Amino acid sequence: MINSRNYISRLKIQQRKNNRKWLFYRICVISISIFLIIIIPSEIVKYYKSSQNKPEVKGISSLNLTNISLSKIPKIKNQAKLPMVNSRQYALVDAKSGYLVVSKDENKRVPIASMTKIATALVAIENYKLDEIVTISKNASSTIGSDAQFKTGEQVKVIDLLNAILISSANDGAIALAEHSGSIENFVKKMNDKIDALGLTNTRFNDPSGLDDEGFSSAKDISIILTYALRKPEIKSIVNQSQKEIISIDGISHQLDNSNRLVKDEMYLSGIIGGKTGFTPIAGHNLIAAATRNQHTLIAVIINTFDNSITASAEEAKKLLEWGFTNLEY
């Protein structure tokens, strides 16, 4: 009898323990269920809302552009086929929103040759007066590559040097502008300071002409640089000229012929604003070009075309811009 009572007592004690365990388990299950059903979804909603409030629209934050309507971000039309672009890197950007429409390796760091001169022009405009007179050094006049045939000792206004570097990609003009700051090194530092101020992380310049292939940028970065540069009326008024004559203080005439074929009759693009070419054997054929139609501006960046012909970058940029104006809706 005693053993039976002890056995029953032990059973009751064990049952109470089991009941407490099951109560604990039920509380845990209920708590986890509440967390899964209520807490996590609410956090997901918060995250989604926060991500919607801060959309990743490429280029906007770097440029601090104002009056941008996110509803105006372009969309590719239904059934539109993506463009076939024959270059190693490229990008098509909506200038107003900074939205990257289509691209390939847009963040890859690569040499960009004379497209560098967009930054050279920016720094010159922001540090010099347009009517300042620059004396051409022997170092500048003997620079290799494309030039405006400036003579040693010749005196040229800053505005005319800007025309020379942006129209005919004059390396002698780029060196002269840089030396006017005191030294080429000082000027290049200002170029990189400007890049840092724009928040660009895939660009670093080594010289003002772009001949140094150790300098680099990316398709995305250079599109942002041009977008910013086109806010300067001095630059915008220069880059769309097919030809121009400049006359130095010494009375020497220099005929400038635009290296960007999209502003010339041979390959003219409707709505073209202008841009900048670039070529070295390592960087390949490059072109950045902006055009406007129906109040929408697109920027095409072509870096290192597969075709090595002198017209390849213009052909690819034109094709990309035409595709954009045909297949985008706002």
Protein backbone atom coordinates (compact mmCIF):
# COMPACT_ATOMS: atom_id res chain seq x y z
CA MET A 1 0.00 0.00 0.00
CA ILE A 2 2.79 2.38 0.90
CA ASN A 3 4.59 1.55 -2.30
CA SER A 4 1.40 2.16 -4.28
CA ARG A 5 0.87 5.55 -2.63
CA ASN A 6 4.50 6.48 -3.28
CA TYR A 7 4.13 5.48 -6.90
CA ILE A 8 0.97 7.59 -7.31
CA SER A 9 2.64 10.51 -5.56
CA ARG A 10 5.62 10.28 -7.88
CA LEU A 11 3.27 10.18 -10.88
CA LYS A 12 1.49 13.34 -9.71
CA ILE A 13 4.80 15.12 -9.19
CA GLN A 14 5.98 14.04 -12.64
CA GLN A 15 2.68 15.14 -14.17
CA ARG A 16 3.02 18.60 -12.60
CA LYS A 17 6.55 18.83 -14.01
CA ASN A 18 5.30 17.76 -17.42
CA ASN A 19 2.48 20.30 -17.24
CA ARG A 20 4.98 23.07 -16.46
CA LYS A 21 7.16 21.96 -19.38
CA TRP A 22 4.20 21.96 -21.77
CA LEU A 23 3.15 25.39 -20.51
CA PHE A 24 6.68 26.66 -21.13
CA TYR A 25 6.71 25.13 -24.61
CA ARG A 26 3.31 26.64 -25.43
CA ILE A 27 4.47 30.08 -24.26
CA CYS A 28 7.59 29.76 -26.43
CA VAL A 29 5.58 28.69 -29.48
CA ILE A 30 3.09 31.53 -29.00
CA SER A 31 5.90 34.07 -28.54
CA ILE A 32 7.71 32.88 -31.67
CA SER A 33 4.45 32.93 -33.62
CA ILE A 34 3.74 36.51 -32.54
CA PHE A 35 7.27 37.50 -33.56
CA LEU A 36 6.95 35.84 -36.97
CA ILE A 37 3.43 37.11 -37.65
CA ILE A 38 3.63 40.65 -36.30
CA ILE A 39 7.16 41.88 -35.63
CA ILE A 40 9.04 40.66 -38.71
CA PRO A 41 6.41 41.79 -41.26
CA SER A 42 6.28 45.22 -39.63
CA GLU A 43 10.07 45.49 -39.84
CA ILE A 44 9.96 44.42 -43.48
CA VAL A 45 7.38 47.11 -44.18
CA LYS A 46 9.56 49.70 -42.42
CA TYR A 47 12.57 48.62 -44.46
CA TYR A 48 10.59 48.65 -47.69
CA LYS A 49 9.25 52.12 -46.96
CA SER A 50 12.70 53.43 -46.11
CA SER A 51 14.14 51.97 -49.30
CA GLN A 52 11.31 53.53 -51.28
CA ASN A 53 12.02 56.91 -49.72
CA LYS A 54 15.66 56.67 -50.77
CA PRO A 55 15.71 55.14 -54.25
CA GLU A 56 19.08 54.37 -55.77
CA VAL A 57 19.03 56.78 -58.69
CA LYS A 58 22.59 56.74 -59.97
CA GLY A 59 24.36 60.06 -60.12
CA ILE A 60 21.83 62.23 -58.30
CA SER A 61 23.50 62.42 -54.90
CA SER A 62 26.89 63.10 -56.42
CA LEU A 63 25.63 66.06 -58.40
CA ASN A 64 23.23 67.47 -55.81
CA LEU A 65 20.79 68.14 -58.64
CA THR A 66 17.58 69.94 -57.73
CA ASN A 67 13.98 69.78 -58.93
CA ILE A 68 14.26 66.15 -59.92
CA SER A 69 10.94 64.38 -60.31
CA LEU A 70 11.25 60.67 -59.71
CA SER A 71 8.12 60.17 -61.82
CA LYS A 72 10.19 61.33 -64.79
CA ILE A 73 12.63 58.46 -64.58
CA PRO A 74 12.57 56.86 -68.04
CA LYS A 75 11.29 53.37 -68.64
CA ILE A 76 12.14 51.08 -71.51
CA LYS A 77 9.08 50.51 -73.66
CA ASN A 78 7.48 47.09 -73.63
CA GLN A 79 8.77 44.79 -76.37
CA ALA A 80 11.83 47.02 -76.91
CA LYS A 81 14.99 45.06 -77.56
CA LEU A 82 18.09 46.08 -75.63
CA PRO A 83 20.76 47.76 -77.75
CA MET A 84 23.76 45.85 -79.03
CA VAL A 85 26.74 48.07 -78.23
CA ASN A 86 30.14 47.05 -79.53
CA SER A 87 32.39 48.42 -76.83
CA ARG A 88 33.98 46.99 -73.72
CA GLN A 89 32.21 49.43 -71.41
CA TYR A 90 29.25 51.69 -72.05
CA ALA A 91 26.43 53.54 -70.35
CA LEU A 92 23.27 55.38 -71.33
CA VAL A 93 22.16 57.88 -68.70
CA ASP A 94 19.15 60.16 -68.35
CA ALA A 95 20.82 63.46 -67.54
CA LYS A 96 18.03 65.04 -65.49
CA SER A 97 17.46 62.17 -63.07
CA GLY A 98 20.90 60.58 -63.29
CA TYR A 99 19.15 57.27 -63.97
CA LEU A 100 21.35 54.62 -65.56
CA VAL A 101 19.20 53.17 -68.34
CA VAL A 102 21.45 50.47 -69.79
CA SER A 103 25.13 49.77 -69.25
CA LYS A 104 27.99 47.32 -69.28
CA ASP A 105 30.75 47.34 -66.65
CA GLU A 106 29.82 50.94 -65.83
CA ASN A 107 31.92 50.97 -62.63
CA LYS A 108 35.05 49.37 -64.06
CA ARG A 109 38.15 51.54 -63.70
CA VAL A 110 39.73 52.07 -67.11
CA PRO A 111 41.86 54.70 -68.88
CA ILE A 112 39.65 57.24 -70.68
CA ALA A 113 42.26 59.16 -72.69
CA SER A 114 41.20 62.69 -73.69
CA MET A 115 37.77 62.48 -72.10
CA THR A 116 39.91 63.57 -69.13
CA LYS A 117 39.87 67.08 -70.63
CA ILE A 118 36.27 67.60 -69.45
CA ALA A 119 37.64 67.71 -65.91
CA THR A 120 40.55 69.87 -67.08
CA ALA A 121 38.08 72.41 -68.47
CA LEU A 122 36.01 72.32 -65.28
CA VAL A 123 38.97 73.09 -63.05
CA ALA A 124 40.20 75.84 -65.36
CA ILE A 125 36.79 77.54 -65.43
CA GLU A 126 36.44 77.36 -61.66
CA ASN A 127 39.95 78.70 -60.98
CA TYR A 128 40.75 81.15 -63.78
CA LYS A 129 39.11 84.15 -65.40
CA LEU A 130 38.22 83.52 -69.02
CA ASP A 131 40.21 86.53 -70.21
CA GLU A 132 43.36 85.61 -68.28
CA ILE A 133 46.38 85.33 -70.54
CA VAL A 134 48.46 82.16 -70.49
CA THR A 135 51.99 81.99 -71.89
CA ILE A 136 52.72 78.77 -73.76
CA SER A 137 55.82 77.03 -72.40
CA LYS A 138 58.26 74.93 -74.37
CA ASN A 139 56.99 71.93 -72.41
CA ALA A 140 53.43 72.64 -73.57
CA SER A 141 54.30 73.34 -77.21
CA SER A 142 56.32 70.13 -77.49
CA THR A 143 53.59 67.88 -76.08
CA ILE A 144 52.89 64.81 -78.22
CA GLY A 145 49.54 63.82 -79.69
CA SER A 146 46.74 66.05 -80.93
CA ASP A 147 47.44 69.76 -80.58
CA ALA A 148 46.50 73.26 -81.70
CA GLN A 149 50.08 74.03 -82.78
CA PHE A 150 50.69 76.67 -80.15
CA LYS A 151 54.17 78.19 -80.25
CA THR A 152 56.58 78.54 -77.36
CA GLY A 153 56.11 81.99 -75.83
CA GLU A 154 52.75 82.54 -77.53
CA GLN A 155 50.12 84.21 -75.35
CA VAL A 156 46.60 82.79 -75.38
CA LYS A 157 43.48 83.60 -73.39
CA VAL A 158 42.01 80.94 -71.11
CA ILE A 159 38.76 80.89 -73.11
CA ASP A 160 40.69 80.12 -76.30
CA LEU A 161 42.61 77.33 -74.60
CA LEU A 162 39.29 75.90 -73.45
CA ASN A 163 38.09 75.94 -77.05
CA ALA A 164 41.30 74.21 -78.11
CA ILE A 165 41.07 71.35 -75.60
CA LEU A 166 37.32 70.74 -75.94
CA ILE A 167 37.03 71.08 -79.72
CA SER A 168 40.27 69.71 -81.15
CA SER A 169 41.46 67.91 -78.00
CA ALA A 170 44.65 69.96 -77.90
CA ASN A 171 47.19 68.44 -75.53
CA ASP A 172 49.37 71.54 -75.72
CA GLY A 173 46.40 73.60 -74.54
CA ALA A 174 45.73 71.23 -71.63
CA ILE A 175 49.35 71.40 -70.47
CA ALA A 176 49.34 75.21 -70.76
CA LEU A 177 46.19 75.49 -68.64
CA ALA A 178 47.68 73.20 -66.01
CA GLU A 179 51.01 75.01 -65.85
CA HIS A 180 49.20 78.33 -65.39
CA SER A 181 48.25 77.18 -61.87
CA GLY A 182 51.91 77.06 -60.88
CA SER A 183 52.60 73.45 -61.75
CA ILE A 184 50.98 70.52 -63.51
CA GLU A 185 51.01 68.61 -60.22
CA ASN A 186 49.08 71.36 -58.47
CA PHE A 187 46.49 71.48 -61.23
CA VAL A 188 46.02 67.69 -61.29
CA LYS A 189 45.49 67.80 -57.53
CA LYS A 190 42.69 70.30 -58.11
CA MET A 191 41.21 67.94 -60.70
CA ASN A 192 41.16 65.08 -58.21
CA ASP A 193 39.84 67.36 -55.46
CA LYS A 194 36.95 68.18 -57.78
CA ILE A 195 36.31 64.50 -58.38
CA ASP A 196 36.27 63.89 -54.63
CA ALA A 197 33.83 66.78 -54.17
CA LEU A 198 31.50 65.14 -56.68
CA GLY A 199 31.65 61.94 -54.62
CA LEU A 200 33.16 59.84 -57.39
CA THR A 201 35.17 56.81 -56.28
CA ASN A 202 36.23 55.25 -59.57
CA THR A 203 38.17 58.18 -61.01
CA ARG A 204 41.73 59.39 -60.49
CA PHE A 205 43.60 61.65 -62.88
CA ASN A 206 47.38 61.68 -63.37
CA ASP A 207 47.62 64.42 -65.98
CA PRO A 208 45.45 67.13 -67.61
CA SER A 209 45.50 65.66 -71.12
CA GLY A 210 44.65 62.00 -70.54
CA LEU A 211 47.80 60.69 -72.21
CA ASP A 212 48.83 58.94 -68.99
CA ASP A 213 47.04 55.59 -69.11
CA GLU A 214 47.64 55.07 -65.39
CA GLY A 215 44.85 57.57 -64.79
CA PHE A 216 41.38 56.08 -64.82
CA SER A 217 37.66 56.65 -64.64
CA SER A 218 34.51 54.65 -65.35
CA ALA A 219 31.55 54.96 -67.69
CA LYS A 220 29.31 55.93 -64.80
CA ASP A 221 31.74 58.46 -63.32
CA ILE A 222 32.50 60.23 -66.59
CA SER A 223 28.77 60.55 -67.31
CA ILE A 224 28.39 62.35 -63.98
CA ILE A 225 31.37 64.58 -64.77
CA LEU A 226 29.88 65.60 -68.13
CA THR A 227 26.44 66.16 -66.60
CA TYR A 228 28.04 68.55 -64.11
CA ALA A 229 30.21 70.17 -66.78
CA LEU A 230 27.24 70.93 -69.02
CA ARG A 231 25.86 73.13 -66.27
CA LYS A 232 28.71 75.48 -67.12
CA PRO A 233 27.50 77.66 -70.04
CA GLU A 234 31.09 78.16 -71.18
CA ILE A 235 31.53 74.43 -71.72
CA LYS A 236 28.09 73.85 -73.22
CA SER A 237 28.64 76.61 -75.79
CA ILE A 238 31.99 75.15 -76.85
CA VAL A 239 31.40 71.41 -77.24
CA ASN A 240 28.76 71.67 -79.98
CA GLN A 241 30.92 73.64 -82.42
CA SER A 242 32.18 71.66 -85.39
CA GLN A 243 34.90 74.19 -86.20
CA LYS A 244 36.28 77.38 -84.75
CA GLU A 245 39.08 79.85 -85.32
CA ILE A 246 40.90 81.28 -82.33
CA ILE A 247 43.47 84.06 -82.50
CA SER A 248 46.14 84.45 -79.85
CA ILE A 249 47.25 87.76 -78.34
CA ASP A 250 50.18 87.55 -80.76
CA GLY A 251 47.76 87.52 -83.70
CA ILE A 252 48.41 83.89 -84.62
CA SER A 253 45.37 82.08 -86.02
CA HIS A 254 44.57 78.52 -84.96
CA GLN A 255 41.92 76.52 -86.80
CA LEU A 256 40.12 74.05 -84.55
CA ASP A 257 38.30 71.02 -85.95
CA ASN A 258 36.03 69.06 -83.62
CA SER A 259 37.12 65.48 -83.03
CA ASN A 260 33.50 64.57 -82.15
CA ARG A 261 31.91 63.52 -85.43
CA LEU A 262 28.38 63.73 -84.02
CA VAL A 263 28.49 67.54 -84.24
CA LYS A 264 29.73 67.46 -87.83
CA ASP A 265 27.83 66.96 -91.09
CA GLU A 266 29.41 63.56 -91.76
CA MET A 267 27.66 61.89 -88.79
CA TYR A 268 25.46 64.63 -87.37
CA LEU A 269 23.06 63.57 -84.62
CA SER A 270 19.78 65.44 -84.27
CA GLY A 271 19.62 67.25 -80.93
CA ILE A 272 23.34 66.90 -80.23
CA ILE A 273 24.71 69.04 -77.41
CA GLY A 274 28.27 67.83 -77.69
CA GLY A 275 30.77 65.79 -75.73
CA LYS A 276 34.37 64.66 -75.81
CA THR A 277 36.40 62.05 -77.63
CA GLY A 278 39.42 60.15 -76.39
CA PHE A 279 42.00 57.78 -77.79
CA THR A 280 45.26 56.15 -76.83
CA PRO A 281 46.42 52.71 -78.00
CA ILE A 282 45.69 51.34 -74.53
CA ALA A 283 42.44 53.21 -73.80
CA GLY A 284 41.08 52.54 -77.28
CA HIS A 285 38.46 54.68 -79.00
CA ASN A 286 36.17 56.52 -76.59
CA LEU A 287 33.38 59.06 -76.78
CA ILE A 288 30.95 60.65 -74.38
CA ALA A 289 28.10 62.56 -76.01
CA ALA A 290 24.94 64.31 -74.83
CA ALA A 291 21.84 65.05 -76.89
CA THR A 292 18.39 66.50 -76.21
CA ARG A 293 15.05 65.70 -77.84
CA ASN A 294 11.57 66.56 -76.61
CA GLN A 295 13.09 68.21 -73.52
CA HIS A 296 14.84 65.00 -72.47
CA THR A 297 18.64 64.81 -72.39
CA LEU A 298 20.50 61.53 -72.68
CA ILE A 299 24.21 60.91 -72.24
CA ALA A 300 25.97 58.03 -73.99
CA VAL A 301 29.38 56.82 -72.88
CA ILE A 302 31.39 54.55 -75.15
CA ILE A 303 34.70 53.21 -73.84
CA ASN A 304 37.15 51.11 -75.85
CA THR A 305 35.25 49.97 -78.92
CA PHE A 306 35.87 46.50 -80.31
CA ASP A 307 36.21 48.03 -83.76
CA ASN A 308 39.46 49.96 -84.06
CA SER A 309 38.28 52.34 -86.79
CA ILE A 310 38.38 56.10 -86.15
CA THR A 311 34.59 56.37 -86.52
CA ALA A 312 33.72 53.44 -84.22
CA SER A 313 33.06 55.39 -81.02
CA ALA A 314 30.85 57.91 -82.84
CA GLU A 315 28.89 55.12 -84.52
CA GLU A 316 28.29 53.33 -81.23
CA ALA A 317 27.37 56.51 -79.33
CA LYS A 318 24.96 57.56 -82.06
CA LYS A 319 23.36 54.11 -82.12
CA LEU A 320 22.97 54.12 -78.33
CA LEU A 321 21.45 57.61 -78.23
CA GLU A 322 19.05 56.85 -81.09
CA TRP A 323 17.97 53.69 -79.29
CA GLY A 324 17.31 55.71 -76.14
CA PHE A 325 15.22 58.38 -77.83
CA THR A 326 13.23 55.69 -79.66
CA ASN A 327 12.68 53.18 -76.85
CA LEU A 328 12.34 55.23 -73.66
CA GLU A 329 9.16 56.70 -72.23
CA TYR A 330 8.72 59.09 -69.31
